[in-house]
Amino acid sequence: MRELAPYLRIKEDLLDRVRSGTWKPGDLIPGEQRLAEQFGCARATVHRALRELAEEGVLERRRKAGTRVARPTSRSVAFDIPLVEDEIRATGARYHYELLEREIAPLPPAEAASLERATGTPALHLRCLHFADRRPYQLEDRWIDIDTVPEAVDVDFAAEGANGWLVHNVPWTDAEHSIHADLAAGEIARSLNLTDGDPVLVVERRTWNDKGPVTTVRFHHPGRSHRLRTAFVAR
Amino acid sequence: MRELAPYLRIKEDLLDRVRSGTWKPGDLIPGEQRLAEQFGCARATVHRALRELAEEGVLERRRKAGTRVARPTSRSVAFDIPLVEDEIRATGARYHYELLEREIAPLPPAEAASLERATGTPALHLRCLHFADRRPYQLEDRWIDIDTVPEAVDVDFAAEGANGWLVHNVPWTDAEHSIHADLAAGEIARSLNLTDGDPVLVVERRTWNDKGPVTTVRFHHPGRSHRLRTAFVAR
DNA sequence: CAGTGGTCTAGACCACACT
DNA sequence: GTGTGGTCTAGACCACTGA
């Protein structure tokens, strides 16, 4: 396919009309039938181009009402949140992992709420430290639901990180993420080799299964040095 | 369409086989032809289901090699970064905007690098404060490239925020985002009604046009109270 | 080289939502 | 009611890539 596929050429063409302002937000654009005639192709081909542009948020389509240029409102931004070890190795640094703590303990209120269990329900609690070239890179504080994932109790997590083990052994179906900034203090500061009062970037994640809540985890990163990035994204 | 469209039913069916572990990561699954026979539909219908699952990162497809269950590696997480005013109004709070500063000034080194211009190139510098119910919600520090967007020089930005004006008037084609944590200090702390040393969440964005760099902007949020969230996302 | 996925077509039927 | 988008089909050709 030396030349672009027709539906891709049509996408580009339509996108250019939006980008150049030929078609402005809110404008009604020609129907599929009409565009198919103009481009000299089947309606299905135009349809695919239009459908993908709508999925990307460039157009809005409604039956009978036709297709309009979307009014730019919110735009979703996709961040890659890979396994820490992959992330670290991708930078060329040596990855190293340390298990700080592993216990079955009663869920504290926040984590209980997160897993939708009663406070005090026993769960598997892990604290791990991930190093890049011997420098602390990420502190992981995780609770695993032992009702949903009973087999986790028999894993010692000394060699493989909990994240890796879960990803490879316990498929999840749903996830929720949250990001905020906080200050390093006590344990967290010491583990990350920071001073009390240094900024930390906190990423929280909860995942679910068909069976129920799987895990809730908080990742702490040194705030100034660590960045979450998107790739350079063409719209 | 009371019942799910066939291609959606097929997607669900295939996804279930992955989720349940019937098909494990790395497994080769039947070809389109074969699946079409099994589901009793046209190959194109199966193709669409497979293509969408591949786009979602569940499957990996290669010509001749066939379709395999993807090995879970990095997973991209989509955050919504809407216009502040929409974000604030969505919570039911009253939105209010204040222009703190507007000047044509030479680009500082960091911003110059960001816009791919020489340090000291004149650009439009804006500092704005966004309020939710009279409480400072976000501090915006923006540089607009006046070579790419000369018409911005004639806008006073007293009424409409720069973000809104740009979104509605200057279509962008590419964007890059970065998130990190920092400490409030000086101006930033005062504007956001924080104390020096409080955590702030910083979101940086750069956008481009066909014509060149459009704008680079840094959004500061009170770190403890503000969170970037994903919706509850089913995979 | 051969098999797989990628795409296109022409025609068809349908659901939905405006009028 | 009626026009628009949403989907399916059957068949076809092609490009890529692994064997």
Coordinates of C-alpha atoms (C1' of nucleotides) in Angstrom, one line a residue, chain D residues 1-14:
Chain D
dG1 C1' -43.1 10.4 7.3
dT2 C1' -38.6 10.5 5.6
dG3 C1' -33.8 11.2 5.3
dT4 C1' -29.6 10.3 7.7
dG5 C1' -26.3 7.5 9.7
dG6 C1' -25.3 2.4 11.3
dT7 C1' -24.6 -2.0 9.9
dC8 C1' -24.3 -6.3 7.2
dT9 C1' -23.2 -9.2 3.1
dA10 C1' -20.8 -11.5 -0.7
dG11 C1' -17.4 -11.1 -3.4
dA12 C1' -13.1 -9.2 -4.8
dC13 C1' -8.3 -7.6 -5.0
dC14 C1' -4.2 -6.4 -2.7

